[in-house]
Short mmCIF file of C-alpha atoms and ligand atoms in Angstrom, two decimals:
data_model
loop_
_atom_site.label_atom_id
_atom_site.label_comp_id
_atom_site.label_asym_id
_atom_site.label_seq_id
_atom_site.Cartn_x
_atom_site.Cartn_y
_atom_site.Cartn_z
CA UNK A 1 -80.71 -113.14 140.33
CA UNK A 2 -84.11 -113.21 138.69
CA UNK A 3 -83.86 -116.45 136.82
CA UNK A 4 -86.63 -118.73 135.78
CA UNK A 5 -84.71 -122.00 135.71
CA UNK A 6 -85.32 -124.58 132.99
CA UNK A 7 -84.80 -128.24 133.89
CA UNK A 8 -82.62 -130.09 131.41
CA UNK A 9 -81.01 -133.51 131.09
CA UNK A 10 -77.60 -134.29 129.61
CA UNK A 11 -78.49 -136.31 126.52
CA UNK A 12 -74.98 -136.63 125.10
CA UNK A 13 -71.50 -135.90 126.33
CA UNK A 14 -68.25 -136.09 124.40
CA UNK A 15 -64.70 -135.02 125.05
CA UNK A 16 -63.93 -132.82 122.05
CA UNK A 17 -60.35 -132.34 123.27
CA UNK A 18 -58.46 -133.25 126.42
CA UNK A 19 -59.84 -130.05 128.02
CA UNK A 20 -63.12 -129.35 126.19
CA UNK A 21 -66.32 -131.27 126.86
CA UNK A 22 -69.36 -130.87 124.61
CA UNK A 23 -72.74 -131.36 126.27
CA UNK A 24 -76.09 -131.74 124.50
CA UNK A 25 -78.99 -130.84 126.78
CA UNK A 26 -82.62 -131.80 126.24
CA UNK A 27 -85.80 -131.01 128.20
CA UNK A 28 -86.94 -133.89 130.43
CA UNK A 29 -90.52 -133.45 129.20
CA UNK A 30 -89.36 -133.48 125.54
CA UNK A 31 -90.86 -130.02 124.91
CA UNK A 32 -88.86 -127.62 122.82
CA UNK A 33 -86.39 -125.14 124.28
CA UNK A 34 -87.09 -121.41 123.94
CA UNK A 35 -85.89 -119.86 120.71
CA UNK A 36 -82.45 -118.33 120.84
CA UNK A 37 -80.45 -116.02 118.63
CA UNK A 38 -76.91 -116.88 117.58
CA UNK A 39 -74.41 -115.47 120.08
CA UNK A 40 -76.68 -116.08 123.08
CA UNK A 41 -75.57 -117.57 126.37
CA UNK A 42 -77.36 -119.20 129.29
CA UNK A 43 -76.70 -119.12 133.01
CA UNK A 44 -76.02 -122.63 134.28
CA UNK A 45 -76.66 -123.58 137.88
CA UNK A 46 -73.55 -125.71 138.16
CA UNK A 47 -74.00 -126.51 141.82
CA UNK A 48 -77.46 -126.33 143.38
CA UNK A 49 -76.11 -126.60 146.91
CA UNK A 50 -73.93 -123.51 146.88
CA UNK A 51 -75.73 -121.64 144.11
CA UNK A 52 -72.70 -121.65 141.79
CA UNK A 53 -73.77 -120.10 138.48
CA UNK A 54 -71.70 -119.78 135.33
CA UNK A 55 -72.45 -118.44 131.85
CA UNK A 56 -71.90 -120.57 128.74
CA UNK A 57 -72.63 -119.74 125.11
CA UNK A 58 -75.02 -121.86 123.10
CA UNK A 59 -73.03 -123.28 120.21
CA UNK A 60 -75.51 -125.50 118.39
CA UNK A 61 -77.62 -124.45 115.40
CA UNK A 62 -80.19 -121.86 116.58
CA UNK A 63 -82.94 -123.47 114.50
CA UNK A 64 -82.70 -126.72 116.50
CA UNK A 65 -84.93 -126.24 119.52
CA UNK A 66 -84.88 -129.90 120.55
CA UNK A 67 -81.47 -129.49 122.20
CA UNK A 68 -79.04 -126.88 123.47
CA UNK A 69 -75.34 -127.51 122.99
CA UNK A 70 -72.63 -126.17 125.33
CA UNK A 71 -68.87 -126.60 125.10
CA UNK A 72 -66.88 -126.08 128.28
CA UNK A 73 -63.13 -125.65 128.65
CA UNK A 74 -61.67 -127.06 131.86
CA UNK A 75 -60.06 -123.94 133.32
CA UNK A 76 -56.82 -124.57 135.15
CA UNK A 77 -57.81 -121.94 137.71
CA UNK A 78 -61.40 -123.18 137.92
CA UNK A 79 -63.28 -122.16 141.03
CA UNK A 80 -65.55 -125.16 140.52
CA UNK A 81 -67.60 -124.09 137.51
CA UNK A 82 -65.87 -125.71 134.56
CA UNK A 83 -64.73 -128.75 136.54
CA UNK A 84 -68.30 -129.26 137.74
CA UNK A 85 -69.45 -129.19 134.13
CA UNK A 86 -66.78 -131.71 133.14
CA UNK A 87 -68.04 -134.12 135.79
CA UNK A 88 -71.50 -134.28 134.18
CA UNK A 89 -72.52 -137.57 132.60
CA UNK A 90 -75.33 -138.62 130.27
CA UNK A 91 -78.60 -138.62 132.20
CA UNK A 92 -77.50 -136.01 134.76
CA UNK A 93 -79.88 -133.13 135.42
CA UNK A 94 -78.88 -129.51 135.03
CA UNK A 95 -80.80 -126.27 135.48
CA UNK A 96 -80.21 -123.40 133.09
CA UNK A 97 -81.71 -119.97 132.47
CA UNK A 98 -83.48 -118.84 129.35
CA UNK A 99 -81.03 -117.62 126.69
CA UNK A 100 -79.82 -114.04 126.77
CA UNK A 101 -77.96 -112.23 124.08
CA UNK A 102 -75.79 -109.14 123.90
CA UNK A 103 -73.67 -110.54 121.09
CA UNK A 104 -76.14 -110.82 118.26
CA UNK A 105 -75.54 -110.74 114.53
CA UNK A 106 -75.65 -107.21 113.15
CA UNK A 107 -78.73 -106.56 111.08
CA UNK A 108 -76.96 -103.76 109.23
CA UNK A 109 -73.89 -105.59 107.91
CA UNK A 110 -73.82 -107.45 104.61
CA UNK A 111 -70.68 -109.40 105.46
CA UNK A 112 -69.69 -110.94 108.78
CA UNK A 113 -66.14 -111.63 109.91
CA UNK A 114 -66.05 -114.01 112.89
CA UNK A 115 -62.74 -114.23 114.78
CA UNK A 116 -62.49 -116.89 117.49
CA UNK A 117 -59.68 -117.64 119.89
CA UNK A 118 -59.84 -121.04 121.61
CA UNK A 119 -63.09 -121.74 123.42
CA UNK A 120 -64.30 -118.35 122.15
CA UNK A 121 -65.43 -120.27 119.10
CA UNK A 122 -68.65 -121.30 120.88
CA UNK A 123 -70.90 -118.25 120.23
CA UNK A 124 -69.31 -117.76 116.82
CA UNK A 125 -70.13 -121.34 115.87
CA UNK A 126 -73.81 -120.62 116.49
CA UNK A 127 -73.42 -117.48 114.38
CA UNK A 128 -71.81 -119.48 111.58
CA UNK A 129 -74.75 -121.91 111.68
CA UNK A 130 -77.24 -119.03 111.48
CA UNK A 131 -75.36 -117.17 108.74
CA UNK A 132 -74.97 -120.35 106.72
CA UNK A 133 -78.70 -121.08 107.03
CA UNK A 134 -79.61 -117.56 105.92
CA UNK A 135 -77.17 -117.59 102.99
CA UNK A 136 -75.30 -114.56 104.37
CA UNK A 137 -71.71 -113.82 103.47
CA UNK A 138 -69.37 -114.71 106.30
CA UNK A 139 -65.90 -115.96 107.19
CA UNK A 140 -64.93 -117.71 110.42
CA UNK A 141 -61.33 -117.59 111.63
CA UNK A 142 -60.67 -120.12 114.38
CA UNK A 143 -57.35 -119.67 116.18
CA UNK A 144 -56.10 -122.39 118.53
CA UNK A 145 -52.83 -123.60 119.96
CA UNK A 146 -52.88 -126.80 117.91
CA UNK A 147 -55.23 -129.23 116.17
CA UNK A 148 -55.36 -131.21 119.39
CA UNK A 149 -56.68 -128.15 121.24
CA UNK A 150 -59.41 -127.47 118.67
CA UNK A 151 -63.00 -128.54 119.13
CA UNK A 152 -65.54 -129.00 116.35
CA UNK A 153 -62.98 -129.69 113.62
CA UNK A 154 -65.36 -132.27 112.17
CA UNK A 155 -67.93 -129.48 111.61
CA UNK A 156 -65.49 -126.81 110.52
CA UNK A 157 -62.68 -128.40 108.60
CA UNK A 158 -64.47 -128.84 105.29
CA UNK A 159 -66.37 -125.58 105.34
CA UNK A 160 -64.77 -123.30 102.71
CA UNK A 161 -65.79 -120.24 104.76
CA UNK A 162 -63.68 -121.40 107.72
CA UNK A 163 -59.98 -120.67 108.17
CA UNK A 164 -58.11 -122.60 110.83
CA UNK A 165 -55.04 -121.04 112.44
CA UNK A 166 -52.84 -123.11 114.71
CA UNK A 167 -50.04 -121.58 116.77
CA UNK A 168 -47.86 -124.61 116.05
CA UNK A 169 -48.70 -124.72 112.34
CA UNK A 170 -46.78 -123.38 109.34
CA UNK A 171 -46.32 -119.61 109.16
CA UNK A 172 -48.63 -119.20 106.17
CA UNK A 173 -51.69 -120.38 108.11
CA UNK A 174 -51.11 -118.20 111.20
CA UNK A 175 -53.70 -115.54 111.92
CA UNK A 176 -52.63 -112.07 110.86
CA UNK A 177 -54.80 -109.04 111.40
CA UNK A 178 -53.53 -107.31 108.27
CA UNK A 179 -54.37 -110.26 106.04
CA UNK A 180 -57.34 -111.82 107.82
CA UNK A 181 -59.13 -108.70 109.11
CA UNK A 182 -57.81 -106.30 106.50
CA UNK A 183 -58.88 -102.76 105.75
CA UNK A 184 -62.14 -101.24 106.98
CA UNK A 185 -65.23 -102.04 104.96
CA UNK A 186 -68.47 -100.17 105.77
CA UNK A 187 -70.58 -103.25 105.01
CA UNK A 188 -68.67 -105.69 107.23
CA UNK A 189 -69.15 -106.41 110.95
CA UNK A 190 -66.39 -108.04 113.00
CA UNK A 191 -67.20 -110.37 115.89
CA UNK A 192 -64.47 -111.35 118.36
CA UNK A 193 -64.53 -113.83 121.22
CA UNK A 194 -61.72 -115.58 123.05
CA UNK A 195 -59.14 -115.07 125.78
CA UNK A 196 -58.59 -111.47 126.86
CA UNK A 197 -55.13 -111.04 125.34
CA UNK A 198 -56.28 -112.47 122.01
CA UNK A 199 -59.33 -110.20 121.94
CA UNK A 200 -57.28 -107.15 122.85
CA UNK A 201 -54.89 -107.95 119.98
CA UNK A 202 -57.65 -108.37 117.39
CA UNK A 203 -59.61 -105.34 118.53
CA UNK A 204 -56.63 -103.00 118.83
CA UNK A 205 -55.29 -104.15 115.43
CA UNK A 206 -58.66 -103.52 113.80
CA UNK A 207 -58.99 -100.09 115.41
CA UNK A 208 -55.44 -99.23 114.36
CA UNK A 209 -56.30 -100.26 110.79
CA UNK A 210 -59.16 -97.76 110.87
CA UNK A 211 -62.17 -99.97 111.65
CA UNK A 212 -64.78 -97.97 113.60
CA UNK A 213 -65.48 -99.22 117.12
CA UNK A 214 -69.18 -99.74 116.23
CA UNK A 215 -68.18 -102.34 113.62
CA UNK A 216 -66.44 -104.49 116.23
CA UNK A 217 -68.70 -106.72 118.33
CA UNK A 218 -67.15 -108.55 121.23
CA UNK A 219 -67.95 -110.92 124.03
CA UNK A 220 -65.59 -111.56 126.89
CA UNK A 221 -65.58 -114.59 129.17
CA UNK A 222 -63.74 -112.73 131.88
CA UNK A 223 -63.45 -109.09 132.92
CA UNK A 224 -60.58 -107.07 131.49
CA UNK A 225 -59.31 -106.33 134.96
CA UNK A 226 -59.49 -108.17 138.21
CA UNK A 227 -63.15 -108.77 139.01
CA UNK A 228 -62.97 -106.62 142.14
CA UNK A 229 -60.99 -103.76 140.62
CA UNK A 230 -64.19 -101.93 139.76
CA UNK A 231 -65.03 -101.67 143.44
CA UNK A 232 -62.16 -99.28 144.02
CA UNK A 233 -63.09 -95.62 144.03
CA UNK A 234 -64.72 -93.00 146.18
CA UNK A 235 -68.05 -93.24 147.96
CA UNK A 236 -71.23 -91.92 146.37
CA UNK A 237 -74.99 -92.34 146.68
CA UNK A 238 -77.65 -93.83 144.45
CA UNK A 239 -81.29 -92.83 144.42
CA UNK A 240 -83.92 -95.13 142.93
CA UNK A 241 -86.44 -93.14 140.92
CA UNK A 242 -89.29 -95.62 141.21
CA UNK A 243 -89.14 -96.34 144.92
CA UNK A 244 -87.42 -93.23 146.22
CA UNK A 245 -84.89 -95.39 148.09
CA UNK A 246 -81.46 -93.83 148.57
CA UNK A 247 -78.31 -95.78 149.48
CA UNK A 248 -74.66 -95.03 150.15
CA UNK A 249 -72.04 -96.91 148.10
CA UNK A 250 -68.72 -97.13 149.91
CA UNK A 251 -65.35 -97.97 148.40
CA UNK A 252 -65.17 -101.78 148.10
CA UNK A 253 -68.89 -102.09 147.35
CA UNK A 254 -70.65 -102.17 144.03
CA UNK A 255 -74.00 -100.51 143.45
CA UNK A 256 -75.43 -103.98 142.90
CA UNK A 257 -74.00 -105.27 146.22
CA UNK A 258 -75.75 -102.51 148.11
CA UNK A 259 -79.06 -102.79 146.26
CA UNK A 260 -79.22 -106.55 146.86
CA UNK A 261 -78.26 -106.13 150.51
CA UNK A 262 -81.28 -103.83 150.88
CA UNK A 263 -83.60 -106.31 149.19
CA UNK A 264 -83.96 -104.34 145.96
CA UNK A 265 -85.08 -106.57 143.10
CA UNK A 266 -82.30 -105.46 140.75
CA UNK A 267 -81.44 -107.58 137.70
CA UNK A 268 -78.01 -109.24 137.53
CA UNK A 269 -76.14 -112.37 136.54
CA UNK A 270 -72.33 -112.47 136.14
CA UNK A 271 -71.47 -109.63 138.56
CA UNK A 272 -68.29 -109.08 136.54
CA UNK A 273 -69.29 -106.46 134.00
CA UNK A 274 -69.44 -108.87 131.08
CA UNK A 275 -73.00 -110.21 130.67
CA UNK A 276 -75.13 -107.06 130.54
CA UNK A 277 -77.91 -108.45 132.68
CA UNK A 278 -77.66 -105.68 135.30
CA UNK A 279 -77.96 -102.74 132.90
CA UNK A 280 -80.25 -99.96 134.07
CA UNK A 281 -80.74 -96.40 132.92
CA UNK A 282 -79.14 -93.42 134.70
CA UNK A 283 -81.62 -90.57 135.00
CA UNK A 284 -79.34 -88.02 136.70
CA UNK A 285 -75.70 -87.75 137.76
CA UNK A 286 -72.44 -88.61 136.02
CA UNK A 287 -71.54 -92.30 135.70
CA UNK A 288 -68.00 -93.69 135.84
CA UNK A 289 -68.34 -96.60 133.38
CA UNK A 290 -66.15 -99.60 134.18
CA UNK A 291 -67.86 -102.36 132.23
CA UNK A 292 -66.62 -103.86 129.00
CA UNK A 293 -69.92 -104.32 127.23
CA UNK A 294 -71.72 -101.03 126.71
CA UNK A 295 -71.11 -99.27 123.44
CA UNK A 296 -70.44 -95.54 123.32
CA UNK A 297 -73.95 -95.08 121.99
CA UNK A 298 -75.47 -97.04 124.89
CA UNK A 299 -73.46 -95.02 127.40
CA UNK A 300 -74.62 -91.79 125.75
CA UNK A 301 -78.18 -93.13 126.06
CA UNK A 302 -77.73 -93.41 129.84
CA UNK A 303 -77.14 -97.17 130.16
CA UNK A 304 -75.20 -98.24 133.26
CA UNK A 305 -74.02 -101.56 134.73
CA UNK A 306 -74.75 -101.69 138.45
CA UNK A 307 -72.29 -104.54 139.09
CA UNK A 308 -69.20 -102.77 137.84
CA UNK A 309 -69.65 -99.05 137.28
CA UNK A 310 -69.49 -96.21 139.74
CA UNK A 311 -70.19 -92.47 139.84
CA UNK A 312 -68.15 -89.35 139.24
CA UNK A 313 -70.90 -87.21 140.77
CA UNK A 314 -71.94 -87.37 144.45
CA UNK A 315 -75.27 -89.00 143.54
CA UNK A 316 -76.68 -91.07 140.69
CA UNK A 317 -80.37 -91.47 140.07
CA UNK A 318 -81.28 -94.83 138.55
CA UNK A 319 -84.43 -95.97 136.77
CA UNK A 320 -85.17 -98.65 139.33
S1 FES B 1 -74.29 -108.66 136.21
FE1 FES B 1 -73.28 -109.12 134.35
S2 FES B 1 -72.66 -107.16 133.60
FE2 FES B 1 -73.47 -106.76 135.56
#
């Protein structure tokens, strides 16, 4: 992982719900953070000792560079990441990467429809801040199990552009794709983030209603399939155009696994096909795309995720 870590200090910590903690990070030297665009996330080195890294969206206003705000849901099946974040207290130190973004606000749309499920509200909250500041037309739909499971209600409740949808609320406030997403509009971009099942529902409903795939922007917190499912498949070889190195990829290995094992300085972060950090260009061969981030246009342009995708041809040549 080619991260330049930034040292930060927890300046404020509050329990937004029983399972969501909100952390405000500042720089120890009081310098400003790097600029970030709404929708961006950072890698967080949750545990220095074992190198545990997790990705969290920045959810504060992008114009405020004095602090970065993260909100973390305590996952019931946590492998240490979210629970480690919940243990942080004011004054604790934390190292994070510079922000990265593959979930930015469309520059082409005139209207922006933000659809959040649960903790998926975090990148969309930053987008709402940015859209509000720029005077853009937007609507934020925040779906949660109940009021008690909803973070940031103090910020959102009185905003006329925000619609709250609680699973345990009256029928007329439930989220409905027909009413809340509606018919396709060439000037509107849809942004979806939340649990996999929720995202699949919103995306498939929008596609079924006739929205083009390019109008739907999405960010997943977890891969669609089991994280190791992409390693299944036949063996193939990769050739690196810049160094001439050639390596065999066996079933059960990812391209990234093999490159790192051979000391290749390949970019990566999540290793789950969801962050986009490992994208490289394919120069020859036929890829078998298994990520959930590249658009059709990016795939046609030769983009390829080394952590999750494989090859349909015996050899792939990569721009590495
Ligand atoms: S490392 Fe995140 S998509 Fe490959």
